[in-house]
Coordinates of C-alpha atoms in Angstrom, one line a residue:
M1 CA 0.0 0.0 0.1
T2 CA 2.9 2.3 0.7
D3 CA 3.7 2.7 -3.1
K4 CA 0.1 3.8 -3.8
I5 CA 0.2 6.4 -1.1
N6 CA 3.7 7.5 -2.3
K7 CA 2.1 7.9 -5.8
I8 CA -0.5 10.3 -4.4
E9 CA 2.1 12.2 -2.2
N10 CA 4.2 12.8 -5.4
W11 CA 1.1 13.8 -7.3
L12 CA 0.2 16.4 -4.8
R13 CA 3.7 17.8 -5.0
N14 CA 3.1 18.3 -8.6
H15 CA -0.4 19.6 -8.5
D16 CA -0.3 22.4 -5.8
G17 CA -1.8 20.1 -3.2
R18 CA -2.1 21.0 0.5
F19 CA -3.4 17.6 1.2
A20 CA -6.0 15.0 -0.1
Y21 CA -8.8 14.0 2.2
I22 CA -10.0 10.6 1.0
A23 CA -13.3 9.3 2.7
D24 CA -14.7 6.8 0.2
P25 CA -14.3 3.4 2.1
T26 CA -13.5 1.6 -1.3
N27 CA -10.7 4.0 -2.0
V28 CA -9.6 3.9 1.6
Y29 CA -9.3 0.0 1.1
Y30 CA -7.5 0.4 -2.2
L31 CA -4.8 2.5 -0.4
T32 CA -4.5 0.9 2.9
H33 CA -6.2 -2.6 2.8
F34 CA -8.3 -1.4 5.7
K35 CA -11.9 -2.5 5.3
C36 CA -14.4 -0.4 7.1
N37 CA -18.0 0.3 6.4
P38 CA -18.4 3.5 8.7
H39 CA -22.1 3.9 8.1
E40 CA -23.0 7.3 9.4
R41 CA -19.7 7.6 11.4
F42 CA -16.6 9.6 10.1
L43 CA -13.7 8.0 8.1
G44 CA -10.9 9.9 6.6
L45 CA -7.4 9.3 5.2
F46 CA -5.4 12.4 4.9
V47 CA -2.4 12.3 2.6
F48 CA 0.3 15.1 2.3
P49 CA 2.9 16.2 -0.2
D50 CA 5.4 16.7 2.5
H51 CA 4.1 15.2 5.8
E52 CA 3.2 11.8 7.1
P53 CA -0.4 10.6 6.3
F54 CA -2.9 9.9 9.0
M55 CA -6.3 8.2 9.3
V56 CA -9.2 9.0 11.6
C57 CA -11.8 6.3 12.2
P58 CA -14.4 5.1 14.7
E59 CA -12.5 3.7 18.0
L60 CA -14.2 0.4 17.5
E61 CA -12.2 0.0 14.2
V62 CA -8.9 1.2 15.4
G63 CA -7.5 -2.2 16.0
Q64 CA -8.2 -3.4 12.4
A65 CA -6.8 -0.2 10.9
Q66 CA -3.6 -0.6 12.9
A67 CA -3.4 -4.2 11.7
S68 CA -3.7 -3.2 8.1
A69 CA -1.1 -2.4 5.5
F70 CA -1.5 1.3 6.1
G71 CA 1.3 1.3 8.9
R72 CA 0.9 5.0 9.8
E73 CA -0.8 7.1 12.4
V74 CA -4.4 5.9 13.2
I75 CA -6.6 8.3 15.3
G76 CA -9.8 6.7 16.8
Y77 CA -12.7 8.5 18.2
R78 CA -15.6 7.4 20.5
D79 CA -19.2 7.8 19.5
D80 CA -19.4 10.6 22.2
Q81 CA -16.6 12.6 20.7
D82 CA -16.4 14.9 17.7
P83 CA -14.1 13.5 15.1
W84 CA -13.4 16.9 13.6
T85 CA -11.6 17.7 16.9
F86 CA -9.0 15.1 16.1
V87 CA -8.8 16.0 12.5
R88 CA -8.2 19.5 13.4
A89 CA -5.4 18.8 15.8
A90 CA -3.6 16.3 13.3
L91 CA -3.7 18.9 10.5
E92 CA -2.4 21.7 12.6
S93 CA 0.5 19.5 13.7
R94 CA 1.5 19.0 10.0
K95 CA 1.4 22.9 9.3
S96 CA 0.1 22.5 5.7
V97 CA -0.5 26.2 5.1
S98 CA -0.9 26.5 1.3
G99 CA -2.3 24.7 -1.8
K100 CA -5.5 23.0 -2.8
I101 CA -7.4 20.4 -0.8
Y102 CA -8.3 17.4 -2.9
L103 CA -11.6 15.6 -2.4
E104 CA -13.8 13.0 -3.8
P105 CA -16.8 15.2 -4.9
S106 CA -19.1 12.5 -6.3
T107 CA -19.1 10.8 -2.8
L108 CA -18.2 13.2 -0.2
P109 CA -21.1 14.8 1.7
Y110 CA -21.2 18.5 1.3
S111 CA -21.4 18.9 5.2
K112 CA -17.9 17.4 5.4
A113 CA -16.6 19.8 2.7
L114 CA -18.0 22.6 4.7
A115 CA -16.4 21.2 8.0
L116 CA -12.9 21.4 6.2
K117 CA -13.7 24.9 5.0
T118 CA -14.2 26.1 8.5
L119 CA -10.5 25.2 9.3
Y120 CA -8.8 27.4 6.7
D121 CA -9.3 31.0 5.8
D122 CA -8.2 30.4 2.3
V123 CA -9.4 27.2 1.0
S124 CA -9.7 25.8 -2.5
F125 CA -11.0 22.4 -3.3
A126 CA -10.3 20.3 -6.3
S127 CA -11.0 16.7 -7.2
I128 CA -8.7 13.8 -6.9
E129 CA -11.1 11.2 -8.3
N130 CA -9.5 11.1 -11.8
L131 CA -6.2 10.0 -10.1
L132 CA -7.7 7.4 -8.2
A133 CA -9.7 6.0 -11.0
S134 CA -6.6 6.0 -13.2
M135 CA -4.6 4.1 -10.5
R136 CA -7.5 1.6 -9.8
N137 CA -7.7 1.0 -13.6
I138 CA -4.4 -0.8 -13.7
K139 CA -4.3 -3.9 -11.6
D140 CA -1.2 -5.3 -10.0
R141 CA -0.2 -8.8 -9.4
S142 CA -2.0 -9.3 -6.1
E143 CA -5.2 -7.5 -7.4
L144 CA -5.1 -9.8 -10.6
A145 CA -4.7 -12.9 -8.4
A146 CA -7.9 -12.0 -6.5
M147 CA -9.8 -11.3 -9.6
K148 CA -8.8 -14.6 -11.1
K149 CA -10.1 -16.6 -8.1
A150 CA -13.3 -14.4 -8.1
G151 CA -13.7 -15.4 -11.8
E152 CA -13.3 -19.2 -10.9
I153 CA -15.9 -18.9 -8.0
A154 CA -18.3 -17.0 -10.5
D155 CA -17.8 -20.0 -13.0
Y156 CA -18.7 -22.4 -10.2
A157 CA -21.8 -20.3 -9.1
V158 CA -23.2 -20.6 -12.7
G159 CA -22.8 -24.3 -12.6
L160 CA -24.6 -24.3 -9.4
G161 CA -27.6 -22.2 -11.2
I162 CA -27.5 -24.6 -14.1
K163 CA -28.0 -27.7 -11.8
A164 CA -30.8 -25.9 -10.0
I165 CA -32.9 -25.5 -13.1
K166 CA -36.2 -27.5 -13.0
K167 CA -39.6 -27.1 -14.5
G168 CA -41.8 -25.0 -12.2
R169 CA -38.8 -23.7 -10.2
T170 CA -38.9 -19.9 -9.6
E171 CA -36.2 -17.4 -10.3
R172 CA -35.7 -16.5 -6.7
A173 CA -35.6 -20.3 -5.7
I174 CA -32.6 -20.7 -8.2
I175 CA -30.9 -17.7 -6.7
A176 CA -31.3 -19.1 -3.3
E177 CA -29.8 -22.4 -4.5
I178 CA -26.8 -20.6 -6.0
E179 CA -26.1 -18.5 -2.8
Y180 CA -26.6 -21.4 -0.5
G181 CA -24.2 -23.4 -2.5
L182 CA -21.7 -20.9 -2.4
A183 CA -22.1 -20.3 1.4
K184 CA -21.5 -24.0 2.1
H185 CA -18.1 -23.5 0.5
G186 CA -17.2 -20.4 2.4
Y187 CA -18.0 -17.9 -0.3
S188 CA -20.7 -15.6 0.8
E189 CA -19.9 -12.1 -0.5
M190 CA -21.7 -11.4 -3.7
A191 CA -20.5 -8.5 -5.8
F192 CA -24.2 -7.4 -6.5
D193 CA -27.5 -8.9 -6.2
T194 CA -27.6 -12.1 -8.0
M195 CA -29.8 -12.1 -11.1
V196 CA -31.8 -15.0 -12.6
L197 CA -34.3 -14.0 -15.3
T198 CA -36.5 -16.4 -17.3
G199 CA -38.6 -16.2 -20.4
E200 CA -40.0 -12.9 -21.2
N201 CA -38.4 -11.5 -18.1
S202 CA -34.9 -12.1 -19.6
A203 CA -35.7 -9.2 -22.1
A204 CA -35.2 -6.8 -19.4
P205 CA -31.4 -6.2 -19.1
H206 CA -31.6 -5.2 -15.6
G207 CA -34.8 -7.0 -14.5
Y208 CA -35.7 -8.0 -11.1
P209 CA -35.9 -11.7 -10.3
S210 CA -39.4 -12.8 -9.4
T211 CA -41.6 -15.8 -8.5
R212 CA -42.1 -16.6 -12.2
Q213 CA -41.8 -20.3 -12.7
I214 CA -39.6 -21.8 -15.4
K215 CA -41.4 -22.9 -18.5
E216 CA -40.3 -25.1 -21.5
G217 CA -38.8 -22.9 -24.3
D218 CA -37.5 -20.3 -21.8
F219 CA -34.3 -18.5 -22.0
I220 CA -32.7 -18.5 -18.5
L221 CA -30.2 -15.6 -17.9
F222 CA -27.8 -15.7 -14.9
D223 CA -25.8 -12.6 -14.1
L224 CA -23.8 -12.8 -10.9
G225 CA -20.5 -12.0 -9.2
V226 CA -18.5 -12.7 -6.1
V227 CA -15.9 -10.9 -4.1
V228 CA -12.4 -12.2 -3.2
D229 CA -10.1 -9.9 -1.1
G230 CA -12.3 -6.9 -2.1
Y231 CA -12.2 -7.6 -5.8
C232 CA -15.3 -8.4 -7.9
S233 CA -16.0 -10.7 -10.7
D234 CA -19.0 -10.4 -13.0
I235 CA -20.3 -13.1 -15.3
T236 CA -23.4 -13.8 -17.5
R237 CA -24.6 -16.9 -19.1
T238 CA -27.7 -17.7 -20.9
V239 CA -29.3 -21.2 -21.5
C240 CA -32.6 -22.5 -22.9
Y241 CA -34.9 -25.0 -21.1
K242 CA -35.9 -28.1 -23.0
Y243 CA -35.7 -26.6 -26.4
A244 CA -34.7 -23.6 -28.3
S245 CA -36.5 -21.9 -31.3
D246 CA -34.8 -20.9 -34.5
E247 CA -35.1 -17.3 -33.4
Q248 CA -33.6 -18.1 -30.1
R249 CA -30.7 -19.9 -31.7
K250 CA -30.0 -17.0 -34.0
M251 CA -30.1 -14.6 -31.2
Y252 CA -27.7 -16.6 -29.2
Q253 CA -25.1 -17.4 -32.0
T254 CA -25.0 -13.7 -32.9
C255 CA -24.4 -12.6 -29.1
L256 CA -21.7 -15.3 -28.8
Q257 CA -20.1 -14.2 -32.0
A258 CA -20.1 -10.6 -30.7
N259 CA -18.7 -11.7 -27.5
M260 CA -15.8 -13.7 -28.9
D261 CA -14.9 -11.2 -31.6
S262 CA -14.9 -8.3 -29.1
I263 CA -12.6 -10.3 -26.8
K264 CA -10.2 -10.9 -29.7
A265 CA -10.1 -7.4 -30.8
A266 CA -9.2 -6.0 -27.3
Q267 CA -5.7 -4.8 -27.8
Q268 CA -3.4 -2.3 -26.4
G269 CA -4.2 1.1 -27.7
L270 CA -7.4 0.5 -29.4
R271 CA -10.1 3.2 -28.9
I272 CA -12.6 1.9 -26.3
G273 CA -15.5 3.1 -28.5
D274 CA -14.3 1.2 -31.5
L275 CA -14.3 -2.0 -29.3
D276 CA -18.0 -1.4 -28.6
G277 CA -18.4 -1.0 -32.5
V278 CA -17.0 -4.5 -33.1
A279 CA -19.8 -6.1 -31.2
R280 CA -22.5 -3.6 -32.3
Q281 CA -21.7 -4.1 -35.9
I282 CA -22.1 -7.8 -35.6
I283 CA -25.5 -7.6 -33.7
T284 CA -26.7 -4.8 -36.2
D285 CA -25.8 -7.0 -39.3
A286 CA -27.8 -9.8 -37.8
G287 CA -30.9 -7.6 -37.7
Y288 CA -30.8 -7.1 -33.8
G289 CA -29.2 -3.5 -33.7
D290 CA -32.1 -1.9 -32.0
Y291 CA -32.3 -4.8 -29.3
F292 CA -28.5 -4.1 -28.1
T293 CA -29.5 -1.3 -25.8
H294 CA -26.5 -0.8 -23.6
R295 CA -22.7 -0.4 -23.8
L296 CA -20.4 -3.3 -24.4
G297 CA -19.1 -3.3 -20.8
H298 CA -17.4 -1.7 -17.8
G299 CA -14.3 -1.7 -15.8
L300 CA -14.2 -4.1 -12.8
G301 CA -12.0 -4.2 -9.7
L302 CA -13.0 -3.2 -6.1
G303 CA -16.2 -2.0 -7.6
E304 CA -18.6 -4.0 -9.8
H305 CA -18.8 -1.1 -12.1
E306 CA -15.7 1.0 -12.4
E307 CA -13.9 3.0 -15.2
P308 CA -13.5 2.6 -18.0
S309 CA -17.0 2.8 -19.5
M310 CA -16.9 0.6 -22.7
S311 CA -19.1 2.6 -24.5
A312 CA -19.3 4.0 -28.2
A313 CA -18.6 7.5 -26.8
N314 CA -15.4 6.7 -25.0
D315 CA -12.3 7.9 -26.8
S316 CA -9.8 6.5 -24.4
K317 CA -7.5 3.8 -25.2
L318 CA -7.1 0.2 -23.9
T319 CA -4.2 0.0 -21.7
T320 CA -2.3 -3.0 -20.4
G321 CA -3.3 -3.8 -16.9
M322 CA -7.0 -2.9 -17.2
V323 CA -9.8 -5.5 -16.3
F324 CA -13.1 -4.9 -18.0
T325 CA -16.2 -6.9 -19.0
I326 CA -17.3 -7.8 -22.5
E327 CA -21.1 -8.4 -22.4
P328 CA -23.0 -7.9 -25.6
G329 CA -26.7 -8.5 -25.2
I330 CA -29.9 -8.9 -27.4
Y331 CA -33.2 -8.2 -25.9
V332 CA -36.3 -8.9 -27.9
P333 CA -39.7 -8.3 -26.2
G334 CA -42.0 -11.3 -26.3
V335 CA -39.0 -13.6 -27.0
G336 CA -36.4 -13.0 -24.3
G337 CA -33.0 -11.9 -23.9
V338 CA -29.3 -13.2 -24.3
R339 CA -26.4 -11.9 -22.7
I340 CA -22.9 -13.5 -22.6
E341 CA -20.5 -11.6 -20.3
D342 CA -16.8 -12.4 -19.6
D343 CA -14.2 -10.6 -17.5
V344 CA -11.1 -9.7 -19.4
Y345 CA -7.6 -8.8 -18.3
L346 CA -5.5 -6.9 -20.9
S347 CA -2.0 -8.4 -20.5
E348 CA 1.1 -7.4 -22.5
D349 CA 0.4 -10.4 -24.8
G350 CA -3.2 -9.4 -25.2
P351 CA -6.5 -10.2 -23.7
V352 CA -6.9 -13.1 -21.1
T353 CA -10.5 -14.1 -19.9
L354 CA -10.9 -14.5 -16.2
T355 CA -14.2 -16.3 -16.5
H356 CA -14.4 -19.7 -18.3
Y357 CA -17.8 -21.2 -17.8
P358 CA -18.6 -22.8 -21.2
K359 CA -20.3 -20.4 -23.6
E360 CA -21.8 -22.6 -26.4
L361 CA -25.5 -22.9 -26.2
Q362 CA -26.8 -25.3 -23.6
I363 CA -30.2 -27.0 -23.7
I364 CA -31.1 -28.0 -20.3
S365 CA -33.4 -31.0 -20.2

C-alpha cells in the first residue's frame, strides 16, 4: 500500500496540493487494505505532499486499521466525541499552510466539505477522483490474483444455477440455491444482487428476479459476481430450457460471435469506443441492432462497475493492466434476452479471460 500512497504524495507535489482527504471506504481500502463500513460515522484518510499521512476512524475500528497495510498514524474517536476535533489537531500539527485540498466530490457529503472549509481562511477544493480512478484502472499482481479467483468462483456459481434448473422452479428459488451452495463452500460475499431471469423477463437487461416459474422454451439468464479480497467478478450466461426456437438460436449465436470477436479485438491502444463498435456491428448486421440497448461493458475491480466505460462514446485507449467486462446482449420483447459476459484482463500479450464457464448454447433438459 505504501507505493500507492507515495504516488498520491508525489502527485500532490506536482499539483499544488495542500493535502488529499479521502473518505470513500473503497478508496481507503485500495490505498491501505483497511476494510471499513463506517455507516454514518466519520472515516478519513489524509495524505500530504511533505508530511506523514494519518487516518481517523471510529474507535471500534482502530485495531483493524492498525493491523492493515497502512502502517501510519491511526486516530480513533468514540461515539460521544467529535471526530473533527482530532482532524483539526492532526492537520495543525502538520502545518500544511497553502495549496488545494483534494476531495472525492461525487461521494463526499457537502457537510464534510463545509467542515473542512471552517478550518482554513483560504481554501480551494479540487477533485482527486480522476487520479484514483486511473490508479485503480491498472491492476497489480495481487489484485489480478484476487480477480482470477473471483472469476473461478463465479464459474462455479453459474454451474450451481444450471444444476438448480427444474420445471416450475422460480427465479428466486434458483438464486437461493446458488447462494446457499456458495455459502457452504465459504463464499458468501456477492459483488451485487444475483440475477436470474427467465422467459420474457430475460428481455429486461437489468430486470428484477421474481416468482415466475420456469417454462419449456424459456431463455434463462444468469448474471452474478462474487468478491475475493475485496475484488469483484461479473459473469453472465444464458441457457435454454428443454428446447430453443430458430429465433432463439440465431439470437444466441449472434451474441456469442459478438462476445468472442470483441474479446479478440481488445488490444493495447485500441479506442474503447471502437471495441464497442465491433460487437455492435455484428449484432446490427444480424438484424438486432435496435435490441442491443447498452454499452459493451465496464471496468471491474473493487467495484462491480468502474472506469473505463466500454461505450461507443469513449475515446480513451485500452491499456495493459486493465480489467473490464465484455457483455453484448440482445433483448427482444416477447421472445427474451441473451447476454454473454466475460471478465477480461489486458496483458502485455493481449486479452486474457478470467471467466471460463462454457459459452456454447446449452439446452437444459
